[in-house]
Coordinates of C-alpha atoms in Angstrom, one line a residue:
Chain A
M5 CA 17.5 41.0 25.5
A6 CA 18.7 42.3 22.5
K7 CA 22.0 39.5 22.2
A8 CA 19.6 37.1 23.0
R9 CA 17.1 37.9 20.2
K10 CA 19.9 37.7 18.2
S11 CA 21.9 34.8 19.4
R12 CA 18.9 32.7 18.6
G13 CA 18.3 34.3 15.2
E14 CA 22.0 33.2 14.6
S15 CA 21.6 29.5 16.0
L16 CA 18.4 29.5 13.2
L17 CA 20.4 30.6 10.1
L18 CA 23.7 28.1 11.6
R19 CA 20.7 25.1 11.5
Y20 CA 19.2 26.2 7.9
L21 CA 22.5 26.1 6.7
V22 CA 23.4 22.8 8.3
L23 CA 20.5 21.4 7.0
G24 CA 20.2 22.9 3.8
G25 CA 24.4 21.3 3.6
W26 CA 22.9 17.9 4.6
A27 CA 19.9 18.5 2.1
L28 CA 22.3 19.0 -0.5
V29 CA 24.4 15.8 -0.2
C30 CA 21.7 13.9 0.0
L31 CA 19.6 15.5 -3.4
L32 CA 23.8 15.5 -5.3
P33 CA 23.2 12.4 -6.8
I34 CA 19.6 12.8 -8.0
L35 CA 20.5 16.3 -9.6
W36 CA 24.2 15.1 -10.9
F37 CA 21.8 11.9 -12.4
L38 CA 19.8 14.5 -14.0
S39 CA 22.5 16.4 -15.2
I40 CA 24.0 13.7 -17.2
G41 CA 20.8 12.8 -18.2
F42 CA 20.6 15.5 -19.8
R43 CA 23.6 15.9 -21.8
P44 CA 25.8 14.4 -24.6
R45 CA 27.7 10.8 -24.4
T46 CA 30.4 12.2 -25.1
E47 CA 30.7 14.5 -23.2
V48 CA 29.6 13.2 -20.0
I49 CA 32.7 10.3 -20.1
T50 CA 35.0 12.7 -20.9
P51 CA 38.1 12.9 -18.6
R52 CA 38.7 16.8 -18.3
P53 CA 35.7 18.7 -15.7
I54 CA 33.4 20.2 -18.2
Y55 CA 32.2 24.0 -16.4
W56 CA 29.8 24.5 -18.3
P57 CA 27.7 21.5 -19.4
S58 CA 25.9 21.3 -22.9
F59 CA 22.4 20.0 -23.1
S60 CA 20.9 17.3 -25.0
L61 CA 18.2 15.2 -25.9
D62 CA 20.4 12.2 -27.3
A63 CA 19.4 10.5 -23.9
W64 CA 15.3 10.8 -24.1
R65 CA 16.3 9.8 -27.6
L66 CA 17.4 6.9 -27.3
L67 CA 15.3 5.2 -24.9
I68 CA 11.8 7.5 -27.0
S69 CA 12.9 5.1 -30.3
D70 CA 15.3 2.4 -29.9
W71 CA 14.1 1.2 -26.4
P72 CA 9.8 0.0 -24.3
I73 CA 10.1 2.1 -22.0
A74 CA 6.2 2.2 -21.1
Q75 CA 6.7 -1.4 -21.3
Y76 CA 8.9 -2.1 -18.9
L77 CA 6.9 0.8 -17.2
R78 CA 4.0 -0.9 -17.1
N79 CA 5.7 -4.4 -16.0
S80 CA 7.5 -2.1 -12.9
V81 CA 4.3 -1.2 -12.5
V82 CA 1.6 -4.2 -13.1
A83 CA 4.1 -6.6 -11.3
V84 CA 5.0 -4.2 -8.2
A85 CA 1.1 -3.1 -7.3
G86 CA -0.5 -6.7 -7.9
S87 CA 2.3 -7.8 -5.5
V88 CA 1.6 -5.0 -3.3
V89 CA -2.4 -6.2 -3.4
I90 CA -1.6 -9.8 -2.6
D91 CA 0.8 -8.7 -0.1
L92 CA -2.0 -7.0 1.8
A93 CA -4.7 -9.7 1.0
L94 CA -2.7 -12.3 2.7
A95 CA -0.6 -9.7 5.7
I96 CA -4.0 -8.3 6.8
P97 CA -5.9 -11.5 7.8
A98 CA -2.5 -13.0 9.3
A99 CA -0.9 -10.2 11.1
Y100 CA -4.9 -9.9 13.0
A101 CA -4.5 -14.0 13.7
L102 CA -1.1 -13.1 15.1
A103 CA -1.4 -10.2 16.8
R104 CA -4.8 -11.4 18.6
Y105 CA -6.1 -15.2 18.1
D106 CA -3.9 -17.0 21.5
F107 CA -2.7 -19.9 20.1
K108 CA 0.1 -22.7 20.4
G109 CA 3.4 -22.0 18.8
R110 CA 2.0 -17.6 17.8
E111 CA 5.1 -16.5 18.8
D112 CA 7.2 -19.6 17.0
I113 CA 4.8 -18.9 14.3
G114 CA 5.7 -15.1 13.4
F115 CA 9.0 -15.8 14.6
Y116 CA 9.2 -18.9 11.1
I117 CA 7.0 -15.9 9.2
L118 CA 9.9 -13.2 9.9
S119 CA 13.2 -16.2 9.8
T120 CA 12.1 -16.4 5.7
R121 CA 13.6 -12.5 5.5
M122 CA 17.0 -14.0 6.8
M123 CA 18.9 -16.2 4.0
A124 CA 20.5 -15.2 1.0
P125 CA 18.5 -14.8 -1.5
A126 CA 20.8 -16.5 -4.1
I127 CA 20.5 -19.6 -1.8
V128 CA 17.2 -19.7 -3.4
A129 CA 16.8 -18.1 -6.5
V130 CA 18.2 -21.6 -8.6
P131 CA 14.9 -23.6 -7.3
I132 CA 13.3 -20.7 -7.6
F133 CA 14.3 -20.9 -11.1
F134 CA 13.5 -24.8 -11.4
L135 CA 10.2 -24.4 -9.4
F136 CA 8.6 -21.6 -11.5
K137 CA 9.9 -23.4 -15.3
T138 CA 8.2 -26.5 -14.1
L139 CA 5.4 -24.2 -13.5
G140 CA 5.4 -22.5 -17.4
L141 CA 5.8 -18.5 -15.2
L142 CA 9.2 -18.6 -16.5
N143 CA 9.5 -14.4 -18.5
S144 CA 5.8 -13.6 -17.1
V145 CA 5.0 -10.3 -15.6
W146 CA 2.8 -12.5 -12.6
A147 CA 5.8 -14.6 -12.1
L148 CA 7.7 -11.2 -11.2
M149 CA 4.3 -10.1 -9.4
L150 CA 4.2 -13.2 -7.4
I151 CA 8.0 -13.2 -6.9
Y152 CA 7.8 -9.5 -5.4
A153 CA 4.8 -11.1 -2.8
A154 CA 6.7 -14.0 -1.5
I155 CA 9.3 -11.6 -1.1
N156 CA 8.3 -8.6 0.7
L157 CA 5.3 -11.1 2.6
S158 CA 6.9 -11.7 5.9
L159 CA 7.8 -8.0 6.0
V160 CA 4.8 -6.1 5.1
T161 CA 2.8 -8.9 8.1
W162 CA 5.1 -7.6 10.3
I163 CA 4.9 -4.2 10.1
I164 CA 0.9 -4.4 10.5
R165 CA 1.1 -6.9 13.3
S166 CA 3.5 -4.1 15.7
Y167 CA 0.5 -1.9 14.2
M168 CA -2.2 -3.9 15.3
L169 CA -0.5 -4.9 18.9
D170 CA -0.9 -1.3 19.2
I171 CA -4.5 -0.8 19.1
P172 CA -6.3 -0.9 22.4
K173 CA -7.9 -4.1 23.0
E174 CA -11.2 -2.9 24.9
L175 CA -12.0 -1.5 21.2
E176 CA -12.5 -5.2 20.2
D177 CA -14.8 -6.2 23.0
A178 CA -16.7 -2.8 22.2
A179 CA -17.1 -4.5 18.7
R180 CA -18.4 -7.5 20.0
T181 CA -20.8 -6.7 22.7
D182 CA -22.1 -4.3 20.1
G183 CA -22.4 -7.5 17.6
A184 CA -19.7 -7.2 15.5
G185 CA -18.6 -10.7 14.3
D186 CA -14.6 -11.0 13.7
L187 CA -14.8 -10.3 9.9
T188 CA -17.1 -7.1 10.7
I189 CA -13.7 -5.8 13.8
L190 CA -11.4 -6.7 11.3
R191 CA -13.0 -4.4 8.4
E192 CA -14.2 -2.0 10.4
I193 CA -12.8 -1.5 13.1
I194 CA -8.7 -2.9 13.0
V195 CA -8.2 -2.2 8.8
P196 CA -9.1 1.8 9.7
A197 CA -7.2 2.0 13.2
C198 CA -4.2 1.0 12.2
L199 CA -4.5 2.3 8.0
P200 CA -0.8 4.2 8.3
G201 CA 0.9 1.0 9.0
I202 CA -1.1 -1.1 6.7
I203 CA 0.2 2.2 4.3
T204 CA 3.6 2.0 5.4
A205 CA 3.8 -1.9 4.9
A206 CA 2.5 -1.1 1.5
V207 CA 4.7 1.4 0.2
I208 CA 7.6 0.3 1.9
A209 CA 7.2 -3.3 -0.1
A210 CA 6.4 -1.0 -3.2
I211 CA 10.1 0.5 -2.8
F212 CA 11.9 -2.9 -2.1
A213 CA 10.1 -4.5 -5.1
I214 CA 10.7 -1.8 -7.8
N215 CA 14.1 -1.9 -6.9
E216 CA 14.7 -6.0 -7.0
F217 CA 16.9 -7.1 -9.4
L218 CA 18.0 -10.9 -8.7
F219 CA 14.7 -12.6 -8.9
T220 CA 13.9 -10.3 -11.9
L221 CA 16.9 -10.8 -13.9
L222 CA 15.9 -15.1 -13.2
I223 CA 12.4 -15.1 -14.7
A224 CA 12.4 -12.6 -16.8
S225 CA 15.0 -14.1 -19.4
T226 CA 13.2 -11.1 -22.6
S227 CA 12.3 -7.9 -23.2
K228 CA 8.7 -9.1 -22.8
A229 CA 8.6 -8.5 -18.9
Y230 CA 11.7 -6.7 -18.3
T231 CA 11.4 -4.2 -15.1
M232 CA 12.6 -1.3 -15.2
S233 CA 15.3 -2.6 -13.1
V234 CA 16.7 -5.2 -15.3
A235 CA 15.8 -3.4 -18.2
L236 CA 18.5 -0.7 -17.3
A237 CA 21.1 -3.5 -16.8
N238 CA 20.5 -3.5 -21.1
F239 CA 22.5 0.0 -21.2
T240 CA 25.7 -1.9 -19.0
G241 CA 26.9 -3.7 -21.9
G242 CA 27.1 -4.7 -25.0
S243 CA 28.2 -3.5 -28.0
D244 CA 27.7 -0.2 -27.5
G245 CA 29.4 -0.1 -24.0
I246 CA 27.8 1.6 -21.2
I247 CA 25.2 4.1 -22.3
Y248 CA 25.5 6.6 -19.0
N249 CA 23.9 9.1 -20.1
A250 CA 20.8 6.7 -20.3
I251 CA 21.2 5.0 -17.6
A252 CA 21.2 8.3 -16.0
L253 CA 18.2 9.2 -17.1
V254 CA 15.9 5.6 -17.0
S255 CA 17.1 6.0 -13.2
F256 CA 15.2 9.7 -12.7
I257 CA 12.3 7.8 -14.9
A258 CA 12.4 4.8 -12.1
F259 CA 13.2 7.1 -9.5
V260 CA 10.1 9.7 -9.4
P261 CA 7.6 6.8 -9.3
I262 CA 8.7 6.4 -5.6
L263 CA 9.2 9.5 -5.1
I264 CA 5.9 11.2 -5.1
L265 CA 4.5 8.2 -3.1
V266 CA 6.1 9.4 -0.3
I267 CA 5.8 12.9 -0.3
L268 CA 1.7 11.7 -0.8
I269 CA 2.5 9.9 2.4
Q270 CA 5.2 11.3 3.9
K271 CA 2.8 11.8 7.2
H272 CA 2.5 8.4 7.8
L273 CA 5.6 6.8 6.9
S274 CA 7.8 8.9 9.6
R275 CA 4.6 7.7 11.7
G276 CA 5.2 3.5 10.3
L277 CA 8.8 3.1 11.3
T278 CA 8.8 4.3 14.0
M279 CA 5.9 3.5 15.5
G280 CA 6.3 0.2 16.1
A281 CA 9.6 0.2 17.6
V282 CA 8.5 2.6 20.7
K283 CA 6.5 -0.3 22.0
G284 CA 8.2 -3.9 22.4
Chain B
M18 CA -34.8 -6.2 30.9
A19 CA -33.8 -8.8 33.0
S20 CA -32.2 -10.2 36.1
I21 CA -28.9 -12.1 36.4
H22 CA -28.2 -15.3 38.3
L23 CA -24.9 -16.1 38.3
Q24 CA -24.6 -19.4 40.1
N25 CA -21.1 -20.8 41.8
L26 CA -18.9 -19.1 38.9
E27 CA -15.2 -20.1 39.2
K28 CA -12.7 -18.7 36.5
R29 CA -9.1 -20.0 36.8
Y30 CA -6.4 -19.2 34.7
G31 CA -3.8 -22.3 35.3
A32 CA -3.1 -22.0 39.4
F33 CA -4.5 -18.7 39.6
V34 CA -8.2 -18.3 40.3
G35 CA -9.6 -15.5 39.3
V36 CA -13.4 -15.6 40.9
Q37 CA -14.2 -19.0 43.0
N38 CA -17.5 -20.4 43.4
M39 CA -19.4 -17.2 43.2
S40 CA -23.4 -17.3 43.3
L41 CA -25.5 -14.3 43.0
E42 CA -28.2 -12.7 42.4
I43 CA -29.1 -9.5 40.0
A44 CA -32.8 -7.9 40.3
D45 CA -34.4 -6.8 37.2
E46 CA -33.8 -3.3 37.1
E47 CA -31.4 -3.3 39.7
F48 CA -28.0 -0.9 40.0
L49 CA -25.2 -3.5 41.3
V50 CA -21.8 -2.1 42.1
L51 CA -18.9 -4.8 42.2
L52 CA -16.2 -2.8 44.8
G53 CA -13.2 -4.2 45.7
P54 CA -10.0 -3.7 45.4
S55 CA -8.1 -4.3 41.4
G56 CA -7.5 -7.5 41.5
C57 CA -10.0 -9.1 43.2
G58 CA -12.0 -10.4 40.1
K59 CA -14.5 -7.9 40.1
T60 CA -13.8 -7.3 36.9
T61 CA -13.5 -10.9 35.6
T62 CA -17.1 -12.0 36.9
M63 CA -18.2 -8.6 34.7
R64 CA -16.2 -9.6 31.3
M65 CA -18.0 -13.3 32.4
I66 CA -21.2 -12.1 32.0
A67 CA -20.2 -9.9 29.1
G68 CA -19.7 -13.0 27.6
L69 CA -15.7 -11.8 27.5
E70 CA -14.2 -14.7 29.0
V71 CA -15.5 -17.8 29.5
P72 CA -15.9 -19.2 33.1
T73 CA -14.0 -22.4 33.8
D74 CA -16.9 -23.6 36.2
G75 CA -20.2 -22.5 36.9
K76 CA -23.3 -21.4 34.9
I77 CA -23.9 -17.7 33.6
V78 CA -28.6 -16.8 33.5
I79 CA -29.8 -13.4 32.2
G80 CA -33.6 -13.6 31.1
G81 CA -34.6 -17.1 32.7
E82 CA -31.8 -18.3 29.2
E83 CA -28.5 -20.3 30.1
V84 CA -26.1 -18.2 28.1
N85 CA -22.6 -19.6 28.5
E86 CA -23.2 -21.0 25.5
V87 CA -23.9 -17.9 23.4
D88 CA -21.3 -15.9 21.6
A89 CA -20.2 -11.7 23.6
R90 CA -21.8 -10.7 20.6
D91 CA -25.3 -12.1 20.7
R92 CA -26.0 -11.5 24.5
D93 CA -28.1 -8.3 24.8
V94 CA -25.5 -6.8 27.0
A95 CA -24.5 -3.3 26.6
M96 CA -20.7 -2.6 28.1
V97 CA -18.6 1.0 29.1
F98 CA -14.7 0.5 29.4
Q99 CA -12.7 2.1 31.3
G100 CA -11.1 3.7 28.2
Y101 CA -14.1 4.8 26.7
A102 CA -12.7 2.4 23.7
L103 CA -14.5 4.8 21.1
Y104 CA -14.3 3.3 17.4
P105 CA -11.0 6.3 16.5
N106 CA -12.1 5.9 12.6
M107 CA -15.9 6.9 13.0
S108 CA -17.6 10.2 13.8
I109 CA -19.4 10.0 17.4
Y110 CA -22.5 9.8 15.1
E111 CA -21.6 7.1 13.7
N112 CA -20.2 5.0 16.8
I113 CA -23.2 5.3 19.0
R114 CA -24.9 4.0 15.4
F115 CA -22.7 1.1 15.2
P116 CA -24.6 -1.5 17.4
L117 CA -28.1 -0.9 15.5
R118 CA -26.2 -1.3 12.6
M119 CA -24.8 -4.5 13.5
R120 CA -28.3 -5.5 15.4
K121 CA -29.9 -5.3 11.7
I122 CA -31.7 -2.9 13.4
P123 CA -33.5 -0.9 10.6
A124 CA -31.9 2.1 9.3
S125 CA -35.6 4.3 8.6
E126 CA -35.3 4.4 12.9
H127 CA -31.4 4.8 13.9
D128 CA -31.3 8.7 13.1
A129 CA -34.3 9.2 15.8
R130 CA -33.2 6.6 18.5
I131 CA -29.3 8.0 18.0
R132 CA -29.8 12.0 18.9
Q133 CA -32.6 10.7 21.2
A134 CA -29.4 9.0 23.3
A135 CA -26.5 11.6 22.3
D136 CA -29.3 14.3 23.7
M137 CA -29.6 12.4 26.9
V138 CA -26.3 12.8 27.3
E139 CA -26.4 15.8 26.4
L140 CA -24.1 15.5 23.4
G141 CA -26.7 16.6 21.0
A142 CA -23.9 18.8 19.7
F143 CA -21.2 16.8 19.1
L144 CA -22.2 14.2 16.5
D145 CA -20.2 15.0 13.8
R146 CA -17.4 15.2 15.2
K147 CA -14.9 12.8 16.2
P148 CA -13.7 11.0 19.5
G149 CA -10.5 12.5 19.1
A150 CA -11.6 16.2 18.9
L151 CA -13.4 15.7 22.9
S152 CA -12.8 16.1 26.3
G153 CA -12.4 13.3 28.5
G154 CA -16.2 13.7 30.0
Q155 CA -17.3 14.5 26.7
R156 CA -15.8 10.7 25.6
Q157 CA -17.5 9.2 27.9
R158 CA -21.2 10.6 27.7
A159 CA -20.2 9.3 24.0
A160 CA -20.0 5.9 24.9
L161 CA -22.6 5.7 26.8
A162 CA -25.6 7.0 25.0
R163 CA -23.3 4.0 22.6
A164 CA -24.1 1.4 25.2
V165 CA -28.2 3.1 25.4
V166 CA -29.4 3.6 21.7
R167 CA -29.6 0.2 21.2
Q168 CA -32.5 -0.8 25.3
P169 CA -30.4 -3.2 25.9
Q170 CA -31.6 -6.0 28.6
V171 CA -28.1 -5.5 30.7
F172 CA -25.8 -2.7 31.5
L173 CA -22.2 -3.3 32.0
M174 CA -19.8 -0.7 33.6
D175 CA -16.5 -1.5 33.5
E176 CA -15.0 1.9 36.0
P177 CA -16.2 3.8 33.6
L178 CA -15.2 6.8 36.0
S179 CA -11.6 5.8 36.9
N180 CA -10.5 8.2 33.8
L181 CA -11.8 11.2 34.8
D182 CA -11.3 14.3 37.2
A183 CA -13.1 14.4 40.6
K184 CA -15.3 17.2 39.7
L185 CA -16.1 15.6 36.5
R186 CA -16.9 11.9 38.4
Q187 CA -18.9 13.6 40.2
S188 CA -21.0 14.6 37.8
M189 CA -21.4 12.7 36.2
R190 CA -21.9 10.1 39.2
V191 CA -25.2 11.2 39.2
Q192 CA -26.1 11.8 35.3
I193 CA -25.1 8.0 35.4
K194 CA -28.0 7.4 38.7
H195 CA -29.8 9.4 36.8
M196 CA -29.9 7.2 34.0
Q197 CA -30.2 3.5 35.2
R198 CA -33.6 4.9 37.1
Q199 CA -34.8 6.2 34.1
L200 CA -34.1 3.2 31.6
K201 CA -34.6 0.8 34.4
V202 CA -32.4 -1.4 33.4
T203 CA -30.2 -3.6 34.8
T204 CA -27.2 -2.6 35.4
V205 CA -23.6 -4.1 37.0
Y206 CA -20.9 -2.1 37.5
V207 CA -17.6 -1.8 38.5
T208 CA -15.4 -0.2 40.5
H209 CA -12.8 -0.4 43.4
D210 CA -14.4 3.3 44.3
Q211 CA -16.2 2.9 47.5
I212 CA -17.6 6.3 47.3
E213 CA -19.2 5.6 43.5
A214 CA -20.1 2.4 45.1
M215 CA -21.2 3.7 47.9
T216 CA -23.3 6.4 46.0
L217 CA -24.4 5.1 43.0
A218 CA -25.8 1.5 44.5
D219 CA -29.3 -0.8 45.0
R220 CA -26.5 -3.0 46.3
I221 CA -22.9 -3.7 46.9
V222 CA -20.9 -6.8 46.7
I223 CA -17.2 -6.4 48.0
M224 CA -14.5 -8.6 46.6
N225 CA -11.0 -9.9 47.8
K226 CA -9.3 -12.6 46.2
G227 CA -11.3 -13.6 43.6
A228 CA -14.6 -14.6 46.8
I229 CA -17.7 -12.5 47.6
Q230 CA -16.9 -11.2 50.9
Q231 CA -19.9 -9.2 51.6
V232 CA -23.2 -8.7 49.8
G233 CA -25.7 -5.5 50.7
T234 CA -27.5 -2.3 50.4
P235 CA -24.8 0.5 50.8
D236 CA -26.4 1.3 54.1
Q237 CA -25.8 -2.4 55.4
I238 CA -22.3 -2.7 55.0
Y239 CA -21.3 0.7 56.2
S240 CA -22.7 -0.1 59.1
D241 CA -22.8 -3.9 59.6
P242 CA -19.9 -4.7 58.0
A243 CA -19.1 -9.2 57.4
N244 CA -15.9 -8.8 58.3
T245 CA -11.9 -6.6 58.6
F246 CA -11.9 -6.4 55.2
V247 CA -15.4 -4.8 54.1
A248 CA -14.6 -2.8 57.4
G249 CA -11.4 -1.4 56.5
F250 CA -12.6 -0.4 53.0
I251 CA -16.0 1.2 53.1
G252 CA -16.1 4.7 54.7
S253 CA -12.8 7.6 54.1
P254 CA -11.0 7.7 56.0
P255 CA -12.0 3.6 56.7
M256 CA -12.6 2.0 59.9
N257 CA -10.3 1.9 62.2
L258 CA -8.9 -1.2 63.3
I259 CA -7.4 -2.0 66.1
E260 CA -5.6 -5.8 68.1
G261 CA -5.3 -6.4 71.1
T262 CA -6.9 -9.1 73.9
A263 CA -10.6 -8.6 75.2
Q264 CA -11.1 -10.3 79.0
N265 CA -13.8 -10.5 81.1
G266 CA -16.2 -7.3 79.3
R267 CA -13.1 -5.6 78.5
F268 CA -11.1 -4.9 75.1
T269 CA -7.3 -3.4 76.0
A270 CA -4.3 -2.5 73.0
P271 CA -1.3 -0.7 74.1
G272 CA -3.1 3.0 74.5
V273 CA -6.8 1.9 73.9
S274 CA -9.2 0.3 77.0
A275 CA -12.7 -0.7 76.1
P276 CA -16.2 -2.1 76.4
C277 CA -17.0 -5.4 75.4
L278 CA -19.5 -8.5 75.8
D279 CA -18.2 -11.3 77.8
H280 CA -17.8 -13.8 75.4
V281 CA -15.6 -11.3 73.1
R282 CA -12.7 -13.7 74.0
G283 CA -8.8 -13.8 73.0
K284 CA -7.0 -12.1 70.0
V285 CA -9.7 -10.2 68.4
T286 CA -10.1 -6.4 66.4
L287 CA -11.8 -3.8 67.8
G288 CA -13.1 -1.5 64.8
V289 CA -14.7 2.0 65.1
R290 CA -15.3 4.3 62.7
P291 CA -13.9 8.0 63.2
E292 CA -16.9 9.3 63.1
D293 CA -18.1 7.2 65.9
C294 CA -15.0 8.6 68.1
Q295 CA -15.1 12.4 70.5
V296 CA -12.2 14.2 71.5
G297 CA -12.3 13.3 75.6
G298 CA -12.3 10.7 77.4
D299 CA -10.0 7.8 78.1
N300 CA -10.8 4.9 75.6
V301 CA -7.6 5.7 73.9
Q302 CA -4.9 8.1 75.7
G303 CA -2.1 9.1 73.4
M304 CA -0.7 11.8 71.3
V305 CA -1.7 14.4 68.8
Y306 CA 0.0 12.5 65.7
G307 CA -1.6 14.8 63.4
V308 CA -3.8 17.4 62.2
E309 CA -5.9 18.2 59.3
P310 CA -8.7 20.6 58.3
T311 CA -11.0 20.0 55.4
G312 CA -13.1 22.6 55.6
D313 CA -16.9 20.9 56.9
T314 CA -14.6 19.3 58.7
T315 CA -11.4 18.8 60.7
Y316 CA -9.7 15.2 61.1
L317 CA -7.3 14.3 63.4
T318 CA -4.9 11.4 63.9
V319 CA -3.5 10.2 67.1
R320 CA -0.6 8.1 68.0
A321 CA -1.8 5.2 70.4
G322 CA 1.2 3.2 71.1
E323 CA 2.2 1.5 67.4
K324 CA -1.5 2.7 66.6
M325 CA -2.5 4.4 64.3
I326 CA -6.3 6.4 64.9
E327 CA -8.1 8.4 63.0
V328 CA -10.7 10.4 64.6
K329 CA -13.4 13.2 62.9
A330 CA -13.3 16.2 65.0
A331 CA -15.2 19.7 66.0
R332 CA -14.6 21.6 62.0
D333 CA -13.2 24.2 64.8
Y334 CA -10.8 21.5 66.9
R335 CA -7.0 22.7 66.2
S336 CA -3.8 21.4 68.5
D337 CA 0.1 20.6 68.1
I338 CA 1.5 17.8 67.5
D339 CA 2.5 15.6 70.3
Q340 CA 0.2 17.0 72.8
P341 CA -1.2 14.1 74.7
V342 CA -5.2 13.3 73.9
G343 CA -7.5 11.5 75.2
I344 CA -10.7 9.9 73.2
T345 CA -14.0 7.7 73.5
F346 CA -15.5 5.5 71.4
D347 CA -19.2 5.9 71.4
P348 CA -20.4 2.2 72.8
A349 CA -22.9 1.6 70.8
H350 CA -21.0 1.8 67.1
L351 CA -18.2 -1.2 68.6
Y352 CA -16.8 -4.1 66.2
F353 CA -15.1 -7.4 67.3
F354 CA -13.5 -9.1 65.0
G355 CA -12.2 -12.8 65.9
E356 CA -9.0 -13.5 64.6
D357 CA -9.4 -14.6 61.4
G358 CA -11.2 -11.5 60.6
Q359 CA -15.1 -12.3 60.8
R360 CA -16.9 -10.0 62.5
I361 CA -18.4 -11.8 66.0
R362 CA -21.9 -10.6 66.5
G363 CA -24.1 -9.6 69.6
A364 CA -20.5 -8.1 71.1
A365 CA -21.1 -4.1 71.4

């Protein structure tokens, strides 16, 4: 009995050690970024190992004084949030139709929508550039919003659809006999019932959008429309060379909003990533 | 309150016939039960009445008005579903309120009506809870309250008790019947459980393979079955159906011999209920296969030839297996069915 308890305590300790070690491995790049971001530039690029790093706000000062970080952040937030709103507004009705209405070619249309994710972005990059040039939308946050929305729309539609398929049909039948029409059913029954899926889809879309680089670089030709992801690249070249500590700090700043978002909806997210998968 | 007429109703899915040429009159305030095995078309029939399925052919008339072209939301019917179908994001109060809101009933009336409906199913104390926090029986009562609250012309109930355990089912059955009598609302109730059908119904409609087999009061269905399907479906345990031959006023099958009328001839099936059999005598000569005491009675299974015959014996009847045993049929309660399964009338 006592032995059993002891071995159980040991296995618990082992579990904490293994999991703690794994957590450290996962967190190391982030902690490393943070440490680089608060060190002097010279120390970051020295070839000799440093055991006790010194503390410096050089990179921080560089960002505040020479760099419109607030504008980049704002661009990122506006473009990403706007794209998610557009995605949800289009994807929720589309997902409902694909999940519930019985029409010819339903599965095909669903597949076509998903297939837009299957080609390499580079293939459409040039046409997209000319399209937006013709529309006079180059170098604008609104253009980024549209691009992000377009990139993620298929994914968002599919995630939400898989949730809607899991909602029992009886619920809709009940609402219909209770006197509700299609839009009321969607608004009052379906959307609340698949809210975890909608949140999951929104967060995944936001993460993809905030990290988007290729199209942002293409569309945003000046700092007016730069987002965090493209602005970062500014530190990698030019007459000043690669400014590692500033890159680290900006990366960290770009990472924080997503971290907060994910912590807030963690419960829904883990359920969301598995739920659609269980049911074929 | 309303009567319902179904006229030559059909539902086909491609080549598959879900419901064929069904005609039925359901009287105002009647409690009608659609009974049959799964896939017999009973739920499809109900869904057509509700407006959730479009009939391929035929007419549906509710309260004198043809409703084929009327959308489900505009038919004044309330439906209770097998899986309760409570809205998971709403409290019980909001669930019961939903049909009132949808039908634009003045908000000032809502509270009183919700509480009245909830009290009727003894759910008044649970109005603030979400459906997830209720037990199966409570959820089903909440679903009933939601159906009752808007005082519809017709109740439709699709196997409402089949997700509940046996004990709860019995008490809910009584509650549903009491409520229906109290509210006097025309009710169509779908089930595959013949006990539910017998206990609840004013009339039972027995369906199989999309077609009506027999319509009648529970007594008629029980004591005067139209064919072997009805005979074998009703009763617990069901009627014994023994295939054999009849000639010269005598029915014979391996180990079985019983009197019949002269006009019963050729290959026929004899039907006899377990309670119309008695231990002793010589209508059946067979071996004891099994004895099942239930407390208030004992069921005896006798093997005669290849056939198993169920007998309701005295409550203290006991026997070892493989003992020879004789059975007597009550000659007043023998049923004969022809080769097509239809009853041969005046035969007993």
